[in-house]
mmCIF file of C-alpha atoms in Angstrom:
data_model
loop_
_atom_site.group_PDB
_atom_site.id
_atom_site.type_symbol
_atom_site.label_atom_id
_atom_site.label_comp_id
_atom_site.label_asym_id
_atom_site.label_seq_id
_atom_site.Cartn_x
_atom_site.Cartn_y
_atom_site.Cartn_z
ATOM 1 C CA MET A 351 -54.988 17.824 80.351
ATOM 2 C CA ALA A 352 -52.354 18.315 77.753
ATOM 3 C CA HIS A 353 -52.390 19.828 74.293
ATOM 4 C CA ALA A 354 -51.119 18.296 70.566
ATOM 5 C CA LEU A 355 -51.253 19.804 67.274
ATOM 6 C CA VAL A 356 -52.298 18.332 64.650
ATOM 7 C CA PHE A 357 -53.661 19.377 60.480
ATOM 8 C CA VAL A 358 -55.900 19.023 57.847
ATOM 9 C CA LEU A 359 -55.563 19.807 54.215
ATOM 10 C CA ALA A 360 -58.788 19.498 52.531
ATOM 11 C CA PRO A 361 -60.563 21.239 50.119
ATOM 12 C CA GLU A 362 -61.822 24.721 50.753
ATOM 13 C CA GLY A 363 -65.660 24.324 52.474
ATOM 14 C CA ALA A 364 -64.827 20.811 53.876
ATOM 15 C CA LEU A 365 -62.611 21.475 56.938
ATOM 16 C CA PRO A 366 -64.367 21.417 60.319
ATOM 17 C CA ALA A 367 -65.490 24.378 62.506
ATOM 18 C CA ASP A 368 -65.071 24.102 66.574
ATOM 19 C CA GLY A 369 -66.742 21.175 67.663
ATOM 20 C CA VAL A 370 -66.309 18.025 66.007
ATOM 21 C CA ALA A 371 -65.070 15.253 66.741
ATOM 22 C CA TRP A 372 -62.122 13.177 65.290
ATOM 23 C CA ALA A 373 -64.338 12.137 63.398
ATOM 24 C CA ASP A 374 -65.216 14.372 61.525
ATOM 25 C CA LEU A 375 -60.312 15.665 60.999
ATOM 26 C CA LEU A 376 -59.761 12.180 59.535
ATOM 27 C CA ALA A 377 -63.264 12.521 57.201
ATOM 28 C CA ALA A 378 -61.940 15.981 55.982
ATOM 29 C CA GLN A 379 -58.216 15.030 55.338
ATOM 30 C CA ARG A 380 -59.707 12.183 53.540
ATOM 31 C CA LEU A 381 -60.637 14.371 51.181
ATOM 32 C CA GLY A 382 -57.260 16.519 50.642
ATOM 33 C CA ILE A 383 -54.575 14.348 49.027
ATOM 34 C CA GLY A 384 -55.102 11.139 47.716
ATOM 35 C CA SER A 385 -51.930 10.424 46.095
ATOM 36 C CA GLY A 386 -48.158 10.356 46.235
ATOM 37 C CA VAL A 387 -45.185 8.619 45.037
ATOM 38 C CA ALA A 388 -42.986 6.043 47.418
ATOM 39 C CA LEU A 389 -38.743 7.371 46.656
ATOM 40 C CA ARG A 390 -36.133 5.790 47.411
ATOM 41 C CA MET A 391 -32.221 6.526 46.518
ATOM 42 C CA PHE A 392 -28.675 4.698 47.020
ATOM 43 C CA ARG A 393 -25.711 5.910 45.749
ATOM 44 C CA ALA A 394 -23.535 3.755 42.878
ATOM 45 C CA ALA A 395 -20.118 4.119 44.644
ATOM 46 C CA ALA A 396 -17.288 3.148 42.075
ATOM 47 C CA PRO A 397 -17.348 3.395 38.554
ATOM 48 C CA SER A 398 -17.258 -1.136 38.001
ATOM 49 C CA ASP A 399 -20.949 -0.953 40.139
ATOM 50 C CA GLN A 400 -23.317 -2.815 37.511
ATOM 51 C CA SER A 401 -25.206 -0.338 35.072
ATOM 52 C CA LEU A 402 -28.714 0.039 35.319
ATOM 53 C CA ASP A 403 -30.041 -2.734 32.465
ATOM 54 C CA ASP A 404 -27.597 -5.071 33.877
ATOM 55 C CA LEU A 405 -28.995 -4.490 37.241
ATOM 56 C CA VAL A 406 -32.499 -5.143 35.522
ATOM 57 C CA ALA A 407 -31.806 -8.163 33.663
ATOM 58 C CA SER A 408 -29.741 -9.952 36.779
ATOM 59 C CA GLY A 409 -33.106 -9.118 38.352
ATOM 60 C CA GLN A 410 -31.528 -7.593 40.901
ATOM 61 C CA ALA A 411 -33.814 -3.865 40.184
ATOM 62 C CA THR A 412 -36.989 -5.213 40.806
ATOM 63 C CA VAL A 413 -40.087 -3.311 41.126
ATOM 64 C CA SER A 414 -39.630 -4.007 45.096
ATOM 65 C CA GLY A 415 -37.907 -0.803 45.474
ATOM 66 C CA ALA A 416 -34.988 -3.319 47.105
ATOM 67 C CA ASP A 417 -32.236 -1.990 47.704
ATOM 68 C CA PRO A 418 -30.141 -3.715 43.849
ATOM 69 C CA PHE A 419 -26.743 -3.935 45.285
ATOM 70 C CA GLU A 420 -25.034 -6.286 47.613
ATOM 71 C CA PRO A 421 -25.661 -5.683 51.591
ATOM 72 C CA LEU A 422 -23.140 -4.314 53.789
ATOM 73 C CA ARG A 423 -21.426 -7.384 54.816
ATOM 74 C CA ARG A 424 -19.426 -6.977 58.441
ATOM 75 C CA SER A 425 -16.465 -9.699 59.738
ATOM 76 C CA PRO A 426 -14.511 -9.605 63.034
ATOM 77 C CA CYS A 427 -11.571 -8.734 63.021
ATOM 78 C CA PRO A 428 -8.703 -11.871 62.488
ATOM 79 C CA GLU A 429 -6.506 -10.673 65.526
ATOM 80 C CA ASP A 430 -8.743 -9.961 67.783
ATOM 81 C CA SER A 431 -12.326 -11.981 67.915
ATOM 82 C CA SER A 432 -13.703 -10.406 70.647
ATOM 83 C CA ALA A 433 -12.863 -6.802 68.846
ATOM 84 C CA PRO A 434 -16.015 -4.529 67.173
ATOM 85 C CA SER A 435 -16.739 -6.018 63.798
ATOM 86 C CA ARG A 436 -15.323 -4.170 60.733
ATOM 87 C CA GLN A 437 -16.876 -3.467 57.418
ATOM 88 C CA THR A 438 -15.473 -4.826 54.617
ATOM 89 C CA ASP A 439 -17.251 -3.460 51.771
ATOM 90 C CA SER A 440 -18.853 0.021 50.758
ATOM 91 C CA PRO A 441 -21.364 2.128 52.983
ATOM 92 C CA ARG A 442 -25.081 1.696 53.040
ATOM 93 C CA ARG A 443 -25.901 2.924 49.972
ATOM 94 C CA LEU A 444 -30.135 4.087 50.485
ATOM 95 C CA ILE A 445 -29.414 7.324 50.446
ATOM 96 C CA CYS A 446 -33.850 8.303 50.470
ATOM 97 C CA ASP A 447 -36.614 6.582 51.875
ATOM 98 C CA ALA A 448 -39.393 8.587 51.313
ATOM 99 C CA LEU A 449 -42.777 8.774 50.989
ATOM 100 C CA VAL A 450 -44.143 12.174 48.669
ATOM 101 C CA PRO A 451 -47.851 13.001 49.156
ATOM 102 C CA HIS A 452 -49.108 14.681 46.817
ATOM 103 C CA LEU A 453 -50.081 18.345 47.346
ATOM 104 C CA GLU A 454 -51.884 20.869 45.504
ATOM 105 C CA PRO A 455 -51.643 24.130 47.282
ATOM 106 C CA ARG A 456 -54.462 26.147 44.353
ATOM 107 C CA PHE A 457 -56.767 24.015 45.654
ATOM 108 C CA LEU A 458 -56.205 23.088 49.365
ATOM 109 C CA TRP A 459 -57.225 24.873 52.290
ATOM 110 C CA LEU A 460 -55.021 23.994 56.000
ATOM 111 C CA GLY A 461 -56.647 24.196 59.223
ATOM 112 C CA ALA A 462 -54.523 24.345 62.784
ATOM 113 C CA TYR A 463 -56.536 21.967 65.343
ATOM 114 C CA GLU A 464 -55.721 22.029 69.151
ATOM 115 C CA LEU A 465 -57.014 18.521 70.670
ATOM 116 C CA SER A 466 -57.641 18.571 74.377
ATOM 117 C CA GLY A 467 -57.538 15.760 76.863
ATOM 118 C CA PRO A 468 -56.245 13.769 79.980
ATOM 119 C CA GLU A 469 -52.751 12.153 77.897
ATOM 120 C CA LEU A 470 -52.014 8.197 78.688
ATOM 121 C CA GLN A 471 -48.906 7.218 79.846
ATOM 122 C CA GLY A 472 -46.584 5.206 77.797
ATOM 123 C CA ARG A 473 -48.376 6.363 74.119
ATOM 124 C CA THR A 474 -45.659 7.501 71.629
ATOM 125 C CA GLY A 475 -47.048 8.401 67.758
ATOM 126 C CA HIS A 476 -49.890 10.119 67.153
ATOM 127 C CA PRO A 477 -50.787 12.430 69.207
ATOM 128 C CA ALA A 478 -54.532 11.212 69.069
ATOM 129 C CA ASP A 479 -53.207 7.922 70.522
ATOM 130 C CA CYS A 480 -51.702 9.494 73.179
ATOM 131 C CA LEU A 481 -54.700 11.516 74.167
ATOM 132 C CA ALA A 482 -57.958 11.020 75.328
ATOM 133 C CA VAL A 483 -59.582 13.644 73.409
ATOM 134 C CA GLU A 484 -62.061 15.624 74.581
ATOM 135 C CA SER A 485 -62.505 18.655 72.692
ATOM 136 C CA ILE A 486 -61.271 20.273 69.370
ATOM 137 C CA ARG A 487 -60.477 23.026 69.264
ATOM 138 C CA CYS A 488 -59.927 24.894 65.564
ATOM 139 C CA LEU A 489 -57.058 27.545 65.142
ATOM 140 C CA ASP A 490 -56.390 28.717 61.658
ATOM 141 C CA GLN A 491 -58.460 28.378 58.304
ATOM 142 C CA PHE A 492 -55.932 29.886 54.989
ATOM 143 C CA SER A 493 -55.870 28.688 51.354
ATOM 144 C CA LEU A 494 -52.283 26.786 51.382
ATOM 145 C CA LYS A 495 -51.161 29.022 48.857
ATOM 146 C CA GLU A 496 -51.283 31.724 51.431
ATOM 147 C CA ALA A 497 -48.599 29.688 53.356
ATOM 148 C CA ASP A 498 -45.095 31.158 53.781
ATOM 149 C CA ASN A 499 -42.311 29.462 50.678
ATOM 150 C CA GLU A 500 -39.519 27.979 51.646
ATOM 151 C CA THR A 501 -37.324 26.038 48.916
ATOM 152 C CA CYS A 502 -35.043 22.704 49.388
ATOM 153 C CA TRP A 503 -33.038 20.389 47.930
ATOM 154 C CA PHE A 504 -34.399 17.116 47.669
ATOM 155 C CA TYR A 505 -31.879 15.220 45.477
ATOM 156 C CA PRO A 506 -29.034 14.779 46.448
ATOM 157 C CA THR A 507 -25.807 17.621 45.469
ATOM 158 C CA GLU A 508 -22.541 15.275 45.901
ATOM 159 C CA ASN A 509 -21.429 14.567 42.975
ATOM 160 C CA GLY A 510 -21.440 10.428 42.111
ATOM 161 C CA ASP A 511 -23.802 8.272 40.073
ATOM 162 C CA TYR A 512 -26.832 7.380 42.007
ATOM 163 C CA LEU A 513 -30.409 5.400 41.383
ATOM 164 C CA CYS A 514 -33.362 5.969 41.544
ATOM 165 C CA TRP A 515 -36.815 4.158 42.539
ATOM 166 C CA GLU A 516 -39.780 5.452 42.249
ATOM 167 C CA ASN A 517 -43.167 3.916 42.673
ATOM 168 C CA ARG A 518 -46.865 6.304 42.613
ATOM 169 C CA ARG A 519 -49.394 5.470 44.364
ATOM 170 C CA SER A 520 -53.045 6.147 45.740
ATOM 171 C CA LEU A 521 -52.795 7.798 49.785
ATOM 172 C CA GLU A 522 -55.362 7.664 52.751
ATOM 173 C CA LEU A 523 -53.068 9.419 55.416
ATOM 174 C CA SER A 524 -54.284 10.897 59.435
ATOM 175 C CA PRO A 525 -54.151 14.300 60.578
ATOM 176 C CA GLY A 526 -50.841 15.913 60.692
ATOM 177 C CA TYR A 527 -48.782 16.576 63.846
ATOM 178 C CA PRO A 528 -45.509 18.473 64.088
ATOM 179 C CA ALA A 529 -42.337 15.667 64.355
ATOM 180 C CA ASP A 530 -42.257 14.891 68.332
ATOM 181 C CA PRO A 531 -42.307 16.705 70.731
ATOM 182 C CA CYS A 532 -46.303 16.416 70.674
ATOM 183 C CA ILE A 533 -47.640 16.470 73.859
ATOM 184 C CA GLN A 534 -47.803 19.331 75.309
ATOM 185 C CA GLN A 535 -49.442 20.923 79.457
ATOM 186 C CA ASP A 536 -49.268 24.139 78.592
ATOM 187 C CA ARG A 537 -52.560 26.119 75.265
ATOM 188 C CA ILE A 538 -51.125 25.354 72.097
ATOM 189 C CA PRO A 539 -49.247 28.666 71.376
ATOM 190 C CA TYR A 540 -50.034 28.331 67.178
ATOM 191 C CA GLU A 541 -48.711 30.718 64.609
ATOM 192 C CA ARG A 542 -49.478 30.249 61.123
ATOM 193 C CA ARG A 543 -46.056 32.671 60.304
ATOM 194 C CA ASP A 544 -44.369 29.724 62.144
ATOM 195 C CA LEU A 545 -45.740 27.213 59.392
ATOM 196 C CA ARG A 546 -43.106 26.973 55.737
ATOM 197 C CA LEU A 547 -44.285 25.038 53.095
ATOM 198 C CA LEU A 548 -41.444 23.846 51.403
ATOM 199 C CA TRP A 549 -40.344 23.279 47.629
ATOM 200 C CA SER A 550 -38.463 21.538 45.998
ATOM 201 C CA LEU A 551 -37.040 20.865 42.047
ATOM 202 C CA MET A 552 -37.785 16.671 41.897
ATOM 203 C CA ALA A 553 -35.094 15.156 39.583
ATOM 204 C CA ASP A 554 -35.368 16.845 35.652
ATOM 205 C CA ASP A 555 -38.359 18.973 36.824
ATOM 206 C CA GLN A 556 -38.209 21.802 35.402
ATOM 207 C CA ALA A 557 -40.694 24.227 38.092
ATOM 208 C CA LEU A 558 -40.741 22.982 41.601
ATOM 209 C CA THR A 559 -43.059 20.657 43.274
ATOM 210 C CA CYS A 560 -44.376 21.109 46.829
ATOM 211 C CA VAL A 561 -43.137 18.258 49.229
ATOM 212 C CA GLY A 562 -44.687 18.752 52.596
ATOM 213 C CA LEU A 563 -44.172 21.358 55.212
ATOM 214 C CA THR A 564 -42.590 21.880 58.482
ATOM 215 C CA TYR A 565 -43.812 24.266 61.225
ATOM 216 C CA GLN A 566 -41.412 25.891 63.671
ATOM 217 C CA ARG A 567 -38.773 24.494 61.810
ATOM 218 C CA ARG A 568 -40.433 20.519 62.573
ATOM 219 C CA ARG A 569 -41.405 18.442 59.821
ATOM 220 C CA ILE A 570 -44.731 17.850 59.411
ATOM 221 C CA GLU A 571 -45.225 14.042 59.413
ATOM 222 C CA TRP A 572 -48.777 12.834 57.242
ATOM 223 C CA PRO A 573 -49.365 9.221 59.331
ATOM 224 C CA VAL A 574 -50.245 7.393 55.723
ATOM 225 C CA THR A 575 -53.573 5.292 57.269
ATOM 226 C CA ALA A 576 -54.338 3.117 53.312
ATOM 227 C CA SER A 577 -51.837 2.756 50.436
ATOM 228 C CA ASP A 578 -52.217 1.102 46.892
ATOM 229 C CA PRO A 579 -49.170 0.876 44.888
ATOM 230 C CA GLU A 580 -49.414 0.779 41.303
ATOM 231 C CA PRO A 581 -48.168 -2.659 39.638
ATOM 232 C CA PHE A 582 -45.211 -1.415 38.303
ATOM 233 C CA ALA A 583 -41.994 0.947 39.440
ATOM 234 C CA THR A 584 -39.227 2.936 37.391
ATOM 235 C CA TRP A 585 -35.559 3.284 38.887
ATOM 236 C CA THR A 586 -33.482 6.581 36.599
ATOM 237 C CA SER A 587 -29.742 5.922 36.258
ATOM 238 C CA PHE A 588 -28.388 10.051 37.643
ATOM 239 C CA ARG A 589 -25.362 11.485 37.699
ATOM 240 C CA VAL A 590 -25.004 14.618 39.397
ATOM 241 C CA ASP A 591 -21.652 16.575 38.865
ATOM 242 C CA SER A 592 -21.307 20.430 39.987
ATOM 243 C CA MET A 593 -19.003 21.561 37.516
ATOM 244 C CA ALA A 594 -21.130 20.257 34.059
ATOM 245 C CA ASP A 595 -23.672 23.167 32.461
ATOM 246 C CA ASP A 596 -26.755 20.956 33.947
ATOM 247 C CA ASN A 597 -25.748 19.913 37.592
ATOM 248 C CA TYR A 598 -28.692 16.017 37.078
ATOM 249 C CA ARG A 599 -27.860 14.341 33.635
ATOM 250 C CA GLU A 600 -30.374 11.578 33.554
ATOM 251 C CA ILE A 601 -28.273 8.050 32.434
ATOM 252 C CA SER A 602 -31.137 5.803 31.727
ATOM 253 C CA SER A 603 -34.572 5.398 32.824
ATOM 254 C CA ILE A 604 -36.479 1.636 32.589
ATOM 255 C CA THR A 605 -39.877 1.054 34.479
ATOM 256 C CA VAL A 606 -39.779 -2.691 35.433
ATOM 257 C CA PHE A 607 -43.427 -5.287 36.134
ATOM 258 C CA PRO A 608 -43.710 -8.359 39.100
ATOM 259 C CA ASP A 609 -42.537 -11.248 37.535
#
């Protein structure tokens, strides 16, 4: 018999107890988080890079969020065609590609559950896909605002110029689980004190934003089962300067729509 730990975020009173089916956990999770933002950040490494206005006007910075800069190009060394290829352009500029669920700790409760059943060999990913779930045991339920807090910095700290792409969307998530490894042969030794609620400044926000949770310092993954993006996105150019009074300075921001 194998075991796995999963988490459900739902409004107060909506978390299932013991003896429920996997479908009940899915239904509860659907009540908890309904939106989020897709976020990508790119390094603008050289002073000669085009401005955000130029990138939008030329059709390079689009609603899709694709890299607006020239892609990385590689070519073989001319001295030895059998030698490994060498870089001939700037390094990859994408430094962040994240989906940040909209978490409201004041209104959400967290349930911790142990899934048990025979392990399905050769399966990877979500614990529910790796086990033939025979039983579900509720380990804990509590208001998310009671979780221990931890801060993290979501935006770059290295000095330089950057571009950020944001696209808000409605979401449907599966119950979360700690990043690998997620299946174990022993019963789950769950401890509430091992959970941390992560808070971070998002750009020039004046208040901290909840950006996720960890368990035993492992990120909790919340697989996306449905996503409906808004038909527009916002590009923002900003500068990080540790010597300035304001470390973060927005240069410009443009909302783009499909052609």
